[in-house]
Amino acid sequence: MQTQMTAKRALDLALGSVLLVLAAPLLAAGAAALASRRPPGGVLTRSVRIGLAGRPFVMRTLRTRRLRLDLLSRLPHVVRGELSLVGPEPLPPDDERAGTAGGAGDGAGAQHWRQELRPGLTGLAQVRSRSGMPWDEPALLDQHYAEHHWLGLDLTILAAAVHIPLRAAVCRLTHRGKAHLSDTDHRLRGYSAAE
């Protein structure tokens, strides 16, 4: 288990750093565009989340969902070790699933496994919910990931996290401008709905 965690952290650090360098110009442009609008509260949202071993941290996220900039803006947390590229959803302290609110939540076992893993930028629950698969209960998927995670699964989840939104974007681009049956009037001339 310790070897896998070391390999996982190495992947997070290496790939997270590369992605952060590549995304930096896009993040800077997004932050500048948001700053020009002067949103109340600034360009970043700040929320407390529970990390590895139940330690809280302040997660900062860019206030936009365009081009997935909100997720990319969390890459500094991956490099610092507060988040992993792949893991369960980062939960606030008052969420009973985090195991810190004193509620029943997912039970003591769930609280235990959540504290043994870093929360992730993406995860099995996020990928499965976007793929339209019927088994998309986030708590069950997060627990399944915690019980069966290994580096190969992380790479598969990362590939799916990139592939699914790209496929959806390509579909939107290729279908743009095409007429659908409901978009045009196929009735014969002189036809009246009143007749």
Short mmCIF file of N, CA and C in Angstrom, two decimals:
data_model
loop_
_atom_site.label_atom_id
_atom_site.label_comp_id
_atom_site.label_asym_id
_atom_site.label_seq_id
_atom_site.Cartn_x
_atom_site.Cartn_y
_atom_site.Cartn_z
N MET A 1 0.82 -1.19 0.00
CA MET A 1 0.00 0.00 0.00
C MET A 1 0.86 1.25 0.00
N GLN A 2 1.94 1.25 0.81
CA GLN A 2 2.81 2.41 0.91
C GLN A 2 3.48 2.71 -0.44
N THR A 3 3.88 1.66 -1.18
CA THR A 3 4.50 1.87 -2.49
C THR A 3 3.53 2.53 -3.45
N GLN A 4 2.27 2.06 -3.44
CA GLN A 4 1.26 2.66 -4.31
C GLN A 4 1.03 4.12 -3.96
N MET A 5 0.99 4.44 -2.67
CA MET A 5 0.76 5.81 -2.25
C MET A 5 1.93 6.69 -2.68
N THR A 6 3.14 6.19 -2.62
CA THR A 6 4.31 6.94 -3.05
C THR A 6 4.26 7.18 -4.56
N ALA A 7 3.89 6.15 -5.32
CA ALA A 7 3.76 6.30 -6.77
C ALA A 7 2.62 7.26 -7.11
N LYS A 8 1.55 7.20 -6.34
CA LYS A 8 0.41 8.09 -6.55
C LYS A 8 0.82 9.54 -6.30
N ARG A 9 1.56 9.77 -5.22
CA ARG A 9 2.01 11.13 -4.92
C ARG A 9 2.99 11.62 -5.97
N ALA A 10 3.86 10.74 -6.47
CA ALA A 10 4.79 11.12 -7.53
C ALA A 10 4.04 11.52 -8.79
N LEU A 11 2.99 10.76 -9.13
CA LEU A 11 2.17 11.10 -10.29
C LEU A 11 1.48 12.45 -10.07
N ASP A 12 0.93 12.65 -8.89
CA ASP A 12 0.27 13.92 -8.58
C ASP A 12 1.24 15.09 -8.73
N LEU A 13 2.43 14.93 -8.17
CA LEU A 13 3.41 16.01 -8.20
C LEU A 13 3.90 16.29 -9.62
N ALA A 14 4.25 15.24 -10.35
CA ALA A 14 4.78 15.41 -11.71
C ALA A 14 3.71 15.92 -12.68
N LEU A 15 2.61 15.20 -12.78
CA LEU A 15 1.57 15.58 -13.73
C LEU A 15 0.87 16.87 -13.30
N GLY A 16 0.65 17.02 -11.99
CA GLY A 16 0.04 18.25 -11.49
C GLY A 16 0.87 19.48 -11.81
N SER A 17 2.20 19.37 -11.65
CA SER A 17 3.09 20.50 -11.96
C SER A 17 3.07 20.85 -13.44
N VAL A 18 3.13 19.82 -14.29
CA VAL A 18 3.10 20.05 -15.74
C VAL A 18 1.78 20.70 -16.15
N LEU A 19 0.67 20.17 -15.64
CA LEU A 19 -0.64 20.74 -15.97
C LEU A 19 -0.77 22.17 -15.47
N LEU A 20 -0.22 22.45 -14.30
CA LEU A 20 -0.29 23.81 -13.76
C LEU A 20 0.50 24.79 -14.62
N VAL A 21 1.67 24.37 -15.08
CA VAL A 21 2.47 25.24 -15.96
C VAL A 21 1.74 25.48 -17.28
N LEU A 22 1.16 24.42 -17.85
CA LEU A 22 0.44 24.55 -19.12
C LEU A 22 -0.84 25.39 -18.96
N ALA A 23 -1.51 25.26 -17.83
CA ALA A 23 -2.77 25.97 -17.62
C ALA A 23 -2.59 27.39 -17.11
N ALA A 24 -1.39 27.75 -16.65
CA ALA A 24 -1.16 29.06 -16.03
C ALA A 24 -1.61 30.23 -16.92
N PRO A 25 -1.26 30.27 -18.23
CA PRO A 25 -1.73 31.41 -19.05
C PRO A 25 -3.25 31.48 -19.14
N LEU A 26 -3.90 30.35 -19.27
CA LEU A 26 -5.36 30.30 -19.35
C LEU A 26 -5.99 30.74 -18.03
N LEU A 27 -5.40 30.29 -16.91
CA LEU A 27 -5.90 30.70 -15.60
C LEU A 27 -5.71 32.19 -15.37
N ALA A 28 -4.57 32.72 -15.79
CA ALA A 28 -4.32 34.16 -15.64
C ALA A 28 -5.31 34.97 -16.47
N ALA A 29 -5.57 34.53 -17.69
CA ALA A 29 -6.54 35.22 -18.54
C ALA A 29 -7.95 35.15 -17.94
N GLY A 30 -8.32 33.99 -17.43
CA GLY A 30 -9.63 33.85 -16.79
C GLY A 30 -9.76 34.73 -15.55
N ALA A 31 -8.70 34.78 -14.75
CA ALA A 31 -8.71 35.61 -13.55
C ALA A 31 -8.80 37.10 -13.92
N ALA A 32 -8.07 37.49 -14.98
CA ALA A 32 -8.12 38.89 -15.42
C ALA A 32 -9.51 39.25 -15.94
N ALA A 33 -10.12 38.35 -16.70
CA ALA A 33 -11.47 38.61 -17.21
C ALA A 33 -12.48 38.73 -16.07
N LEU A 34 -12.34 37.87 -15.07
CA LEU A 34 -13.23 37.95 -13.91
C LEU A 34 -12.99 39.22 -13.11
N ALA A 35 -11.71 39.59 -12.94
CA ALA A 35 -11.37 40.79 -12.17
C ALA A 35 -11.93 42.04 -12.83
N SER A 36 -11.98 42.05 -14.18
CA SER A 36 -12.51 43.23 -14.88
C SER A 36 -14.01 43.43 -14.60
N ARG A 37 -14.70 42.37 -14.26
CA ARG A 37 -16.13 42.45 -13.92
C ARG A 37 -16.35 42.81 -12.45
N ARG A 38 -15.29 42.72 -11.66
CA ARG A 38 -15.33 43.01 -10.22
C ARG A 38 -16.44 42.25 -9.50
N PRO A 39 -16.37 40.91 -9.51
CA PRO A 39 -17.41 40.15 -8.82
C PRO A 39 -17.33 40.34 -7.31
N PRO A 40 -18.46 40.35 -6.63
CA PRO A 40 -18.42 40.47 -5.17
C PRO A 40 -17.70 39.25 -4.59
N GLY A 41 -16.77 39.49 -3.70
CA GLY A 41 -16.01 38.40 -3.10
C GLY A 41 -14.72 38.08 -3.82
N GLY A 42 -14.45 38.75 -4.95
CA GLY A 42 -13.20 38.50 -5.68
C GLY A 42 -13.33 37.42 -6.73
N VAL A 43 -12.19 37.07 -7.33
CA VAL A 43 -12.19 36.11 -8.43
C VAL A 43 -12.12 34.66 -7.94
N LEU A 44 -11.80 34.47 -6.67
CA LEU A 44 -11.68 33.11 -6.12
C LEU A 44 -12.74 32.86 -5.06
N THR A 45 -13.27 31.64 -5.06
CA THR A 45 -14.09 31.20 -3.93
C THR A 45 -13.16 30.53 -2.94
N ARG A 46 -13.48 30.63 -1.69
CA ARG A 46 -12.69 29.99 -0.64
C ARG A 46 -13.64 29.16 0.21
N SER A 47 -13.31 27.88 0.36
CA SER A 47 -14.14 27.01 1.18
C SER A 47 -13.26 26.01 1.92
N VAL A 48 -13.61 25.73 3.14
CA VAL A 48 -12.86 24.78 3.94
C VAL A 48 -13.26 23.37 3.52
N ARG A 49 -12.27 22.53 3.31
CA ARG A 49 -12.50 21.12 2.94
C ARG A 49 -11.66 20.24 3.86
N ILE A 50 -12.04 18.97 3.95
CA ILE A 50 -11.32 18.02 4.78
C ILE A 50 -10.38 17.22 3.90
N GLY A 51 -9.11 17.19 4.29
CA GLY A 51 -8.09 16.49 3.52
C GLY A 51 -7.63 15.21 4.18
N LEU A 52 -6.43 14.79 3.83
CA LEU A 52 -5.81 13.58 4.34
C LEU A 52 -5.74 13.64 5.87
N ALA A 53 -6.03 12.54 6.52
CA ALA A 53 -6.01 12.40 7.98
C ALA A 53 -6.99 13.34 8.67
N GLY A 54 -8.01 13.80 7.95
CA GLY A 54 -9.03 14.66 8.55
C GLY A 54 -8.59 16.09 8.77
N ARG A 55 -7.45 16.49 8.16
CA ARG A 55 -6.96 17.86 8.34
C ARG A 55 -7.72 18.81 7.41
N PRO A 56 -8.23 19.91 7.95
CA PRO A 56 -8.92 20.89 7.10
C PRO A 56 -7.92 21.75 6.32
N PHE A 57 -8.33 22.19 5.15
CA PHE A 57 -7.56 23.15 4.36
C PHE A 57 -8.54 24.06 3.63
N VAL A 58 -8.07 25.24 3.24
CA VAL A 58 -8.90 26.19 2.51
C VAL A 58 -8.68 25.96 1.02
N MET A 59 -9.74 25.54 0.32
CA MET A 59 -9.64 25.29 -1.11
C MET A 59 -10.06 26.55 -1.86
N ARG A 60 -9.19 27.01 -2.74
CA ARG A 60 -9.46 28.19 -3.56
C ARG A 60 -9.76 27.75 -4.98
N THR A 61 -10.83 28.31 -5.53
CA THR A 61 -11.29 27.93 -6.86
C THR A 61 -11.67 29.18 -7.63
N LEU A 62 -11.26 29.25 -8.90
CA LEU A 62 -11.65 30.36 -9.76
C LEU A 62 -13.16 30.33 -9.96
N ARG A 63 -13.81 31.48 -9.95
CA ARG A 63 -15.28 31.56 -10.02
C ARG A 63 -15.81 31.40 -11.44
N THR A 64 -15.37 30.43 -12.18
CA THR A 64 -15.90 30.20 -13.52
C THR A 64 -15.89 28.72 -13.82
N ARG A 65 -16.83 28.26 -14.69
CA ARG A 65 -16.83 26.85 -15.13
C ARG A 65 -16.47 26.74 -16.59
N ARG A 66 -16.18 27.89 -17.23
CA ARG A 66 -15.81 27.83 -18.65
C ARG A 66 -14.47 27.14 -18.81
N LEU A 67 -14.40 26.25 -19.80
CA LEU A 67 -13.19 25.49 -20.12
C LEU A 67 -12.64 24.73 -18.92
N ARG A 68 -13.50 24.43 -17.95
CA ARG A 68 -13.12 23.70 -16.74
C ARG A 68 -12.04 24.44 -15.94
N LEU A 69 -12.04 25.76 -16.04
CA LEU A 69 -11.06 26.56 -15.31
C LEU A 69 -11.21 26.42 -13.80
N ASP A 70 -12.43 26.16 -13.33
CA ASP A 70 -12.61 25.98 -11.90
C ASP A 70 -11.79 24.80 -11.39
N LEU A 71 -11.80 23.69 -12.13
CA LEU A 71 -11.00 22.53 -11.72
C LEU A 71 -9.50 22.79 -11.90
N LEU A 72 -9.13 23.39 -13.02
CA LEU A 72 -7.70 23.67 -13.25
C LEU A 72 -7.14 24.63 -12.20
N SER A 73 -7.98 25.52 -11.68
CA SER A 73 -7.50 26.47 -10.68
C SER A 73 -7.19 25.79 -9.35
N ARG A 74 -7.59 24.53 -9.19
CA ARG A 74 -7.29 23.78 -7.97
C ARG A 74 -5.96 23.02 -8.08
N LEU A 75 -5.27 23.09 -9.20
CA LEU A 75 -4.00 22.38 -9.37
C LEU A 75 -2.95 22.75 -8.33
N PRO A 76 -2.86 24.01 -7.86
CA PRO A 76 -1.88 24.29 -6.79
C PRO A 76 -2.11 23.43 -5.55
N HIS A 77 -3.35 23.07 -5.27
CA HIS A 77 -3.63 22.20 -4.12
C HIS A 77 -3.08 20.80 -4.35
N VAL A 78 -3.07 20.35 -5.62
CA VAL A 78 -2.50 19.04 -5.95
C VAL A 78 -0.99 19.07 -5.73
N VAL A 79 -0.34 20.11 -6.22
CA VAL A 79 1.11 20.22 -6.09
C VAL A 79 1.51 20.32 -4.61
N ARG A 80 0.73 21.05 -3.82
CA ARG A 80 1.03 21.18 -2.38
C ARG A 80 0.71 19.91 -1.59
N GLY A 81 -0.07 19.01 -2.16
CA GLY A 81 -0.39 17.76 -1.47
C GLY A 81 -1.69 17.79 -0.69
N GLU A 82 -2.49 18.84 -0.84
CA GLU A 82 -3.78 18.91 -0.17
C GLU A 82 -4.84 18.12 -0.92
N LEU A 83 -4.70 18.06 -2.25
CA LEU A 83 -5.57 17.27 -3.11
C LEU A 83 -4.71 16.29 -3.90
N SER A 84 -5.35 15.29 -4.44
CA SER A 84 -4.72 14.38 -5.38
C SER A 84 -5.38 14.62 -6.74
N LEU A 85 -4.76 14.19 -7.81
CA LEU A 85 -5.43 14.30 -9.11
C LEU A 85 -6.71 13.47 -9.11
N VAL A 86 -6.63 12.28 -8.52
CA VAL A 86 -7.78 11.36 -8.47
C VAL A 86 -8.04 10.97 -7.03
N GLY A 87 -9.28 11.06 -6.62
CA GLY A 87 -9.65 10.67 -5.27
C GLY A 87 -11.11 10.96 -5.01
N PRO A 88 -11.56 10.70 -3.81
CA PRO A 88 -12.96 11.01 -3.48
C PRO A 88 -13.19 12.51 -3.46
N GLU A 89 -14.43 12.88 -3.54
CA GLU A 89 -14.82 14.30 -3.54
C GLU A 89 -14.32 15.00 -2.27
N PRO A 90 -13.74 16.22 -2.41
CA PRO A 90 -13.35 16.98 -1.21
C PRO A 90 -14.59 17.53 -0.51
N LEU A 91 -14.80 17.13 0.72
CA LEU A 91 -16.02 17.48 1.45
C LEU A 91 -15.78 18.58 2.47
N PRO A 92 -16.81 19.42 2.71
CA PRO A 92 -16.70 20.42 3.78
C PRO A 92 -16.81 19.74 5.14
N PRO A 93 -16.30 20.39 6.19
CA PRO A 93 -16.32 19.77 7.52
C PRO A 93 -17.72 19.46 8.04
N ASP A 94 -18.73 20.23 7.62
CA ASP A 94 -20.08 19.99 8.14
C ASP A 94 -20.83 18.89 7.38
N ASP A 95 -20.20 18.31 6.34
CA ASP A 95 -20.81 17.20 5.62
C ASP A 95 -20.59 15.93 6.44
N GLU A 96 -21.67 15.25 6.78
CA GLU A 96 -21.54 14.07 7.64
C GLU A 96 -20.71 12.96 7.00
N ARG A 97 -20.60 12.95 5.67
CA ARG A 97 -19.77 11.94 5.00
C ARG A 97 -18.29 12.16 5.27
N ALA A 98 -17.90 13.39 5.68
CA ALA A 98 -16.49 13.68 5.95
C ALA A 98 -16.01 13.02 7.23
N GLY A 99 -16.95 12.60 8.08
CA GLY A 99 -16.55 11.93 9.31
C GLY A 99 -16.15 12.87 10.42
N THR A 100 -16.40 14.17 10.22
CA THR A 100 -16.02 15.15 11.25
C THR A 100 -17.23 15.84 11.85
N ALA A 101 -18.41 15.63 11.27
CA ALA A 101 -19.60 16.35 11.74
C ALA A 101 -20.30 15.64 12.89
N GLY A 102 -19.86 14.44 13.23
CA GLY A 102 -20.48 13.71 14.33
C GLY A 102 -21.75 12.99 13.95
N GLY A 103 -22.16 13.09 12.66
CA GLY A 103 -23.37 12.42 12.21
C GLY A 103 -23.10 10.99 11.83
N ALA A 104 -24.16 10.26 11.49
CA ALA A 104 -24.02 8.86 11.13
C ALA A 104 -23.33 8.72 9.78
N GLY A 105 -23.69 9.56 8.82
CA GLY A 105 -23.04 9.56 7.51
C GLY A 105 -23.00 8.19 6.89
N ASP A 106 -21.82 7.83 6.37
CA ASP A 106 -21.62 6.53 5.74
C ASP A 106 -21.21 5.48 6.77
N GLY A 107 -21.18 5.81 8.03
CA GLY A 107 -20.76 4.87 9.06
C GLY A 107 -19.29 5.06 9.39
N ALA A 108 -18.87 4.39 10.44
CA ALA A 108 -17.49 4.55 10.92
C ALA A 108 -16.48 4.08 9.88
N GLY A 109 -16.83 3.05 9.11
CA GLY A 109 -15.90 2.56 8.08
C GLY A 109 -15.63 3.61 7.02
N ALA A 110 -16.68 4.33 6.63
CA ALA A 110 -16.52 5.37 5.62
C ALA A 110 -15.66 6.50 6.14
N GLN A 111 -15.88 6.87 7.41
CA GLN A 111 -15.06 7.92 7.99
C GLN A 111 -13.60 7.51 7.99
N HIS A 112 -13.34 6.25 8.25
CA HIS A 112 -11.98 5.74 8.29
C HIS A 112 -11.31 5.83 6.92
N TRP A 113 -11.99 5.33 5.87
CA TRP A 113 -11.35 5.34 4.55
C TRP A 113 -11.21 6.74 3.99
N ARG A 114 -12.13 7.64 4.30
CA ARG A 114 -12.01 9.02 3.82
C ARG A 114 -10.78 9.70 4.39
N GLN A 115 -10.42 9.38 5.60
CA GLN A 115 -9.27 10.02 6.23
C GLN A 115 -7.94 9.43 5.77
N GLU A 116 -7.98 8.27 5.13
CA GLU A 116 -6.76 7.63 4.63
C GLU A 116 -6.40 8.07 3.23
N LEU A 117 -7.28 8.78 2.56
CA LEU A 117 -7.03 9.21 1.18
C LEU A 117 -7.10 10.72 1.06
N ARG A 118 -6.27 11.27 0.15
CA ARG A 118 -6.43 12.68 -0.20
C ARG A 118 -7.66 12.80 -1.08
N PRO A 119 -8.45 13.84 -0.89
CA PRO A 119 -9.56 14.06 -1.83
C PRO A 119 -8.98 14.39 -3.20
N GLY A 120 -9.79 14.24 -4.23
CA GLY A 120 -9.27 14.38 -5.58
C GLY A 120 -9.87 15.53 -6.38
N LEU A 121 -9.09 15.94 -7.37
CA LEU A 121 -9.53 16.92 -8.35
C LEU A 121 -10.68 16.33 -9.17
N THR A 122 -10.54 15.07 -9.50
CA THR A 122 -11.60 14.30 -10.15
C THR A 122 -11.60 12.93 -9.50
N GLY A 123 -12.58 12.13 -9.84
CA GLY A 123 -12.64 10.81 -9.24
C GLY A 123 -13.60 9.90 -9.97
N LEU A 124 -13.71 8.71 -9.47
CA LEU A 124 -14.59 7.72 -10.09
C LEU A 124 -16.04 8.21 -10.11
N ALA A 125 -16.49 8.83 -9.03
CA ALA A 125 -17.88 9.32 -8.97
C ALA A 125 -18.13 10.40 -10.01
N GLN A 126 -17.18 11.33 -10.19
CA GLN A 126 -17.36 12.41 -11.15
C GLN A 126 -17.35 11.88 -12.58
N VAL A 127 -16.46 10.95 -12.88
CA VAL A 127 -16.38 10.39 -14.23
C VAL A 127 -17.60 9.56 -14.56
N ARG A 128 -18.04 8.73 -13.63
CA ARG A 128 -19.21 7.89 -13.88
C ARG A 128 -20.49 8.71 -14.00
N SER A 129 -20.61 9.79 -13.23
CA SER A 129 -21.84 10.58 -13.32
C SER A 129 -21.94 11.28 -14.66
N ARG A 130 -20.81 11.64 -15.28
CA ARG A 130 -20.83 12.30 -16.59
C ARG A 130 -21.01 11.30 -17.72
N SER A 131 -20.71 10.03 -17.48
CA SER A 131 -20.79 9.06 -18.56
C SER A 131 -22.19 8.52 -18.77
N GLY A 132 -23.13 8.88 -17.88
CA GLY A 132 -24.50 8.42 -18.04
C GLY A 132 -24.73 6.99 -17.59
N MET A 133 -23.77 6.38 -16.90
CA MET A 133 -23.95 5.02 -16.42
C MET A 133 -24.96 5.02 -15.28
N PRO A 134 -25.74 3.96 -15.13
CA PRO A 134 -26.77 3.95 -14.11
C PRO A 134 -26.23 3.92 -12.69
N TRP A 135 -25.05 3.37 -12.46
CA TRP A 135 -24.51 3.25 -11.11
C TRP A 135 -23.70 4.49 -10.81
N ASP A 136 -24.39 5.54 -10.36
CA ASP A 136 -23.69 6.80 -10.17
C ASP A 136 -23.89 7.36 -8.77
N GLU A 137 -24.13 6.51 -7.79
CA GLU A 137 -24.25 6.97 -6.40
C GLU A 137 -22.85 7.39 -5.94
N PRO A 138 -22.62 8.70 -5.75
CA PRO A 138 -21.27 9.18 -5.45
C PRO A 138 -20.62 8.53 -4.23
N ALA A 139 -21.35 8.35 -3.14
CA ALA A 139 -20.74 7.77 -1.94
C ALA A 139 -20.27 6.34 -2.19
N LEU A 140 -21.08 5.55 -2.92
CA LEU A 140 -20.68 4.17 -3.23
C LEU A 140 -19.47 4.14 -4.15
N LEU A 141 -19.46 5.03 -5.14
CA LEU A 141 -18.33 5.06 -6.07
C LEU A 141 -17.05 5.52 -5.36
N ASP A 142 -17.15 6.52 -4.49
CA ASP A 142 -15.98 6.95 -3.73
C ASP A 142 -15.45 5.82 -2.85
N GLN A 143 -16.35 5.10 -2.20
CA GLN A 143 -15.92 3.99 -1.34
C GLN A 143 -15.31 2.87 -2.18
N HIS A 144 -15.90 2.58 -3.34
CA HIS A 144 -15.34 1.57 -4.23
C HIS A 144 -13.92 1.96 -4.64
N TYR A 145 -13.73 3.24 -4.99
CA TYR A 145 -12.39 3.72 -5.35
C TYR A 145 -11.43 3.52 -4.18
N ALA A 146 -11.86 3.88 -2.97
CA ALA A 146 -10.99 3.77 -1.79
C ALA A 146 -10.56 2.33 -1.55
N GLU A 147 -11.45 1.39 -1.80
CA GLU A 147 -11.15 -0.02 -1.55
C GLU A 147 -10.31 -0.65 -2.65
N HIS A 148 -10.35 -0.10 -3.86
CA HIS A 148 -9.71 -0.75 -5.00
C HIS A 148 -8.72 0.14 -5.76
N HIS A 149 -8.32 1.27 -5.18
CA HIS A 149 -7.49 2.19 -5.95
C HIS A 149 -6.07 1.64 -6.15
N TRP A 150 -5.54 1.93 -7.30
CA TRP A 150 -4.16 1.65 -7.66
C TRP A 150 -3.81 2.58 -8.81
N LEU A 151 -2.56 2.68 -9.17
CA LEU A 151 -2.11 3.65 -10.16
C LEU A 151 -2.78 3.46 -11.52
N GLY A 152 -3.01 2.22 -11.92
CA GLY A 152 -3.69 1.96 -13.20
C GLY A 152 -5.11 2.50 -13.22
N LEU A 153 -5.82 2.36 -12.11
CA LEU A 153 -7.18 2.90 -12.02
C LEU A 153 -7.14 4.43 -12.08
N ASP A 154 -6.15 5.04 -11.41
CA ASP A 154 -6.01 6.49 -11.48
C ASP A 154 -5.81 6.96 -12.91
N LEU A 155 -4.94 6.27 -13.66
CA LEU A 155 -4.69 6.66 -15.05
C LEU A 155 -5.94 6.49 -15.91
N THR A 156 -6.70 5.43 -15.65
CA THR A 156 -7.96 5.21 -16.39
C THR A 156 -8.96 6.32 -16.10
N ILE A 157 -9.07 6.71 -14.84
CA ILE A 157 -10.00 7.77 -14.45
C ILE A 157 -9.57 9.10 -15.06
N LEU A 158 -8.26 9.38 -15.05
CA LEU A 158 -7.76 10.62 -15.65
C LEU A 158 -8.05 10.66 -17.15
N ALA A 159 -7.85 9.52 -17.83
CA ALA A 159 -8.14 9.45 -19.27
C ALA A 159 -9.62 9.69 -19.53
N ALA A 160 -10.49 9.10 -18.71
CA ALA A 160 -11.93 9.29 -18.88
C ALA A 160 -12.33 10.73 -18.56
N ALA A 161 -11.68 11.33 -17.56
CA ALA A 161 -12.00 12.71 -17.19
C ALA A 161 -11.68 13.68 -18.32
N VAL A 162 -10.71 13.35 -19.14
CA VAL A 162 -10.38 14.19 -20.30
C VAL A 162 -11.23 13.80 -21.50
N HIS A 163 -11.43 12.51 -21.72
CA HIS A 163 -12.12 12.01 -22.91
C HIS A 163 -13.60 12.40 -22.95
N ILE A 164 -14.32 12.25 -21.84
CA ILE A 164 -15.77 12.48 -21.83
C ILE A 164 -16.11 13.93 -22.18
N PRO A 165 -15.50 14.96 -21.54
CA PRO A 165 -15.83 16.34 -21.93
C PRO A 165 -15.38 16.68 -23.35
N LEU A 166 -14.24 16.13 -23.78
CA LEU A 166 -13.78 16.39 -25.15
C LEU A 166 -14.75 15.82 -26.17
N ARG A 167 -15.23 14.61 -25.92
CA ARG A 167 -16.19 13.99 -26.84
C ARG A 167 -17.47 14.80 -26.90
N ALA A 168 -17.93 15.29 -25.75
CA ALA A 168 -19.15 16.10 -25.73
C ALA A 168 -18.95 17.41 -26.49
N ALA A 169 -17.77 18.03 -26.33
CA ALA A 169 -17.49 19.28 -27.05
C ALA A 169 -17.42 19.06 -28.55
N VAL A 170 -16.80 17.97 -28.97
CA VAL A 170 -16.72 17.66 -30.40
C VAL A 170 -18.11 17.41 -30.97
N CYS A 171 -18.94 16.69 -30.22
CA CYS A 171 -20.31 16.43 -30.68
C CYS A 171 -21.08 17.74 -30.84
N ARG A 172 -20.91 18.66 -29.89
CA ARG A 172 -21.60 19.95 -30.00
C ARG A 172 -21.13 20.72 -31.22
N LEU A 173 -19.83 20.67 -31.50
CA LEU A 173 -19.29 21.40 -32.66
C LEU A 173 -19.74 20.78 -33.98
N THR A 174 -19.75 19.46 -34.06
CA THR A 174 -20.11 18.80 -35.32
C THR A 174 -21.60 18.88 -35.61
N HIS A 175 -22.43 19.03 -34.56
CA HIS A 175 -23.87 19.11 -34.78
C HIS A 175 -24.38 20.54 -34.87
N ARG A 176 -23.50 21.49 -34.67
CA ARG A 176 -23.91 22.90 -34.73
C ARG A 176 -24.28 23.24 -36.18
N GLY A 177 -25.39 23.87 -36.36
CA GLY A 177 -25.80 24.32 -37.69
C GLY A 177 -26.58 23.29 -38.48
N LYS A 178 -26.62 22.04 -38.04
CA LYS A 178 -27.39 21.03 -38.75
C LYS A 178 -28.85 21.15 -38.36
N ALA A 179 -29.71 21.08 -39.35
CA ALA A 179 -31.15 21.17 -39.08
C ALA A 179 -31.66 19.82 -38.59
N HIS A 180 -32.55 19.86 -37.66
CA HIS A 180 -33.22 18.66 -37.16
C HIS A 180 -34.65 18.69 -37.66
N LEU A 181 -35.30 17.56 -37.67
CA LEU A 181 -36.66 17.45 -38.18
C LEU A 181 -37.58 18.48 -37.52
N SER A 182 -37.39 18.71 -36.24
CA SER A 182 -38.26 19.66 -35.55
C SER A 182 -37.87 21.11 -35.83
N ASP A 183 -36.70 21.34 -36.46
CA ASP A 183 -36.24 22.70 -36.72
C ASP A 183 -36.84 23.30 -38.00
N THR A 184 -37.39 22.50 -38.86
CA THR A 184 -37.92 23.01 -40.13
C THR A 184 -39.37 22.60 -40.28
N ASP A 185 -40.07 23.32 -41.11
CA ASP A 185 -41.47 23.03 -41.34
C ASP A 185 -41.57 22.15 -42.57
N HIS A 186 -41.99 20.90 -42.38
CA HIS A 186 -42.08 19.95 -43.48
C HIS A 186 -43.50 19.81 -44.03
N ARG A 187 -44.37 20.72 -43.65
CA ARG A 187 -45.74 20.63 -44.12
C ARG A 187 -45.82 21.11 -45.57
N LEU A 188 -46.76 20.57 -46.28
CA LEU A 188 -46.98 20.97 -47.67
C LEU A 188 -47.55 22.38 -47.70
N ARG A 189 -47.30 23.08 -48.84
CA ARG A 189 -47.85 24.43 -49.00
C ARG A 189 -49.37 24.35 -48.98
N GLY A 190 -49.94 25.33 -48.34
CA GLY A 190 -51.39 25.40 -48.26
C GLY A 190 -51.96 24.58 -47.13
N TYR A 191 -51.12 23.83 -46.43
CA TYR A 191 -51.60 23.02 -45.31
C TYR A 191 -51.94 23.93 -44.15
N SER A 192 -53.04 23.69 -43.51
CA SER A 192 -53.44 24.49 -42.36
C SER A 192 -53.76 23.54 -41.21
N ALA A 193 -53.28 23.88 -40.04
CA ALA A 193 -53.53 23.04 -38.87
C ALA A 193 -55.01 23.03 -38.53
N ALA A 194 -55.77 24.05 -38.94
CA ALA A 194 -57.20 24.13 -38.62
C ALA A 194 -58.01 23.16 -39.46
N GLU A 195 -57.49 22.70 -40.56
CA GLU A 195 -58.26 21.83 -41.44
C GLU A 195 -58.39 20.44 -40.93
#
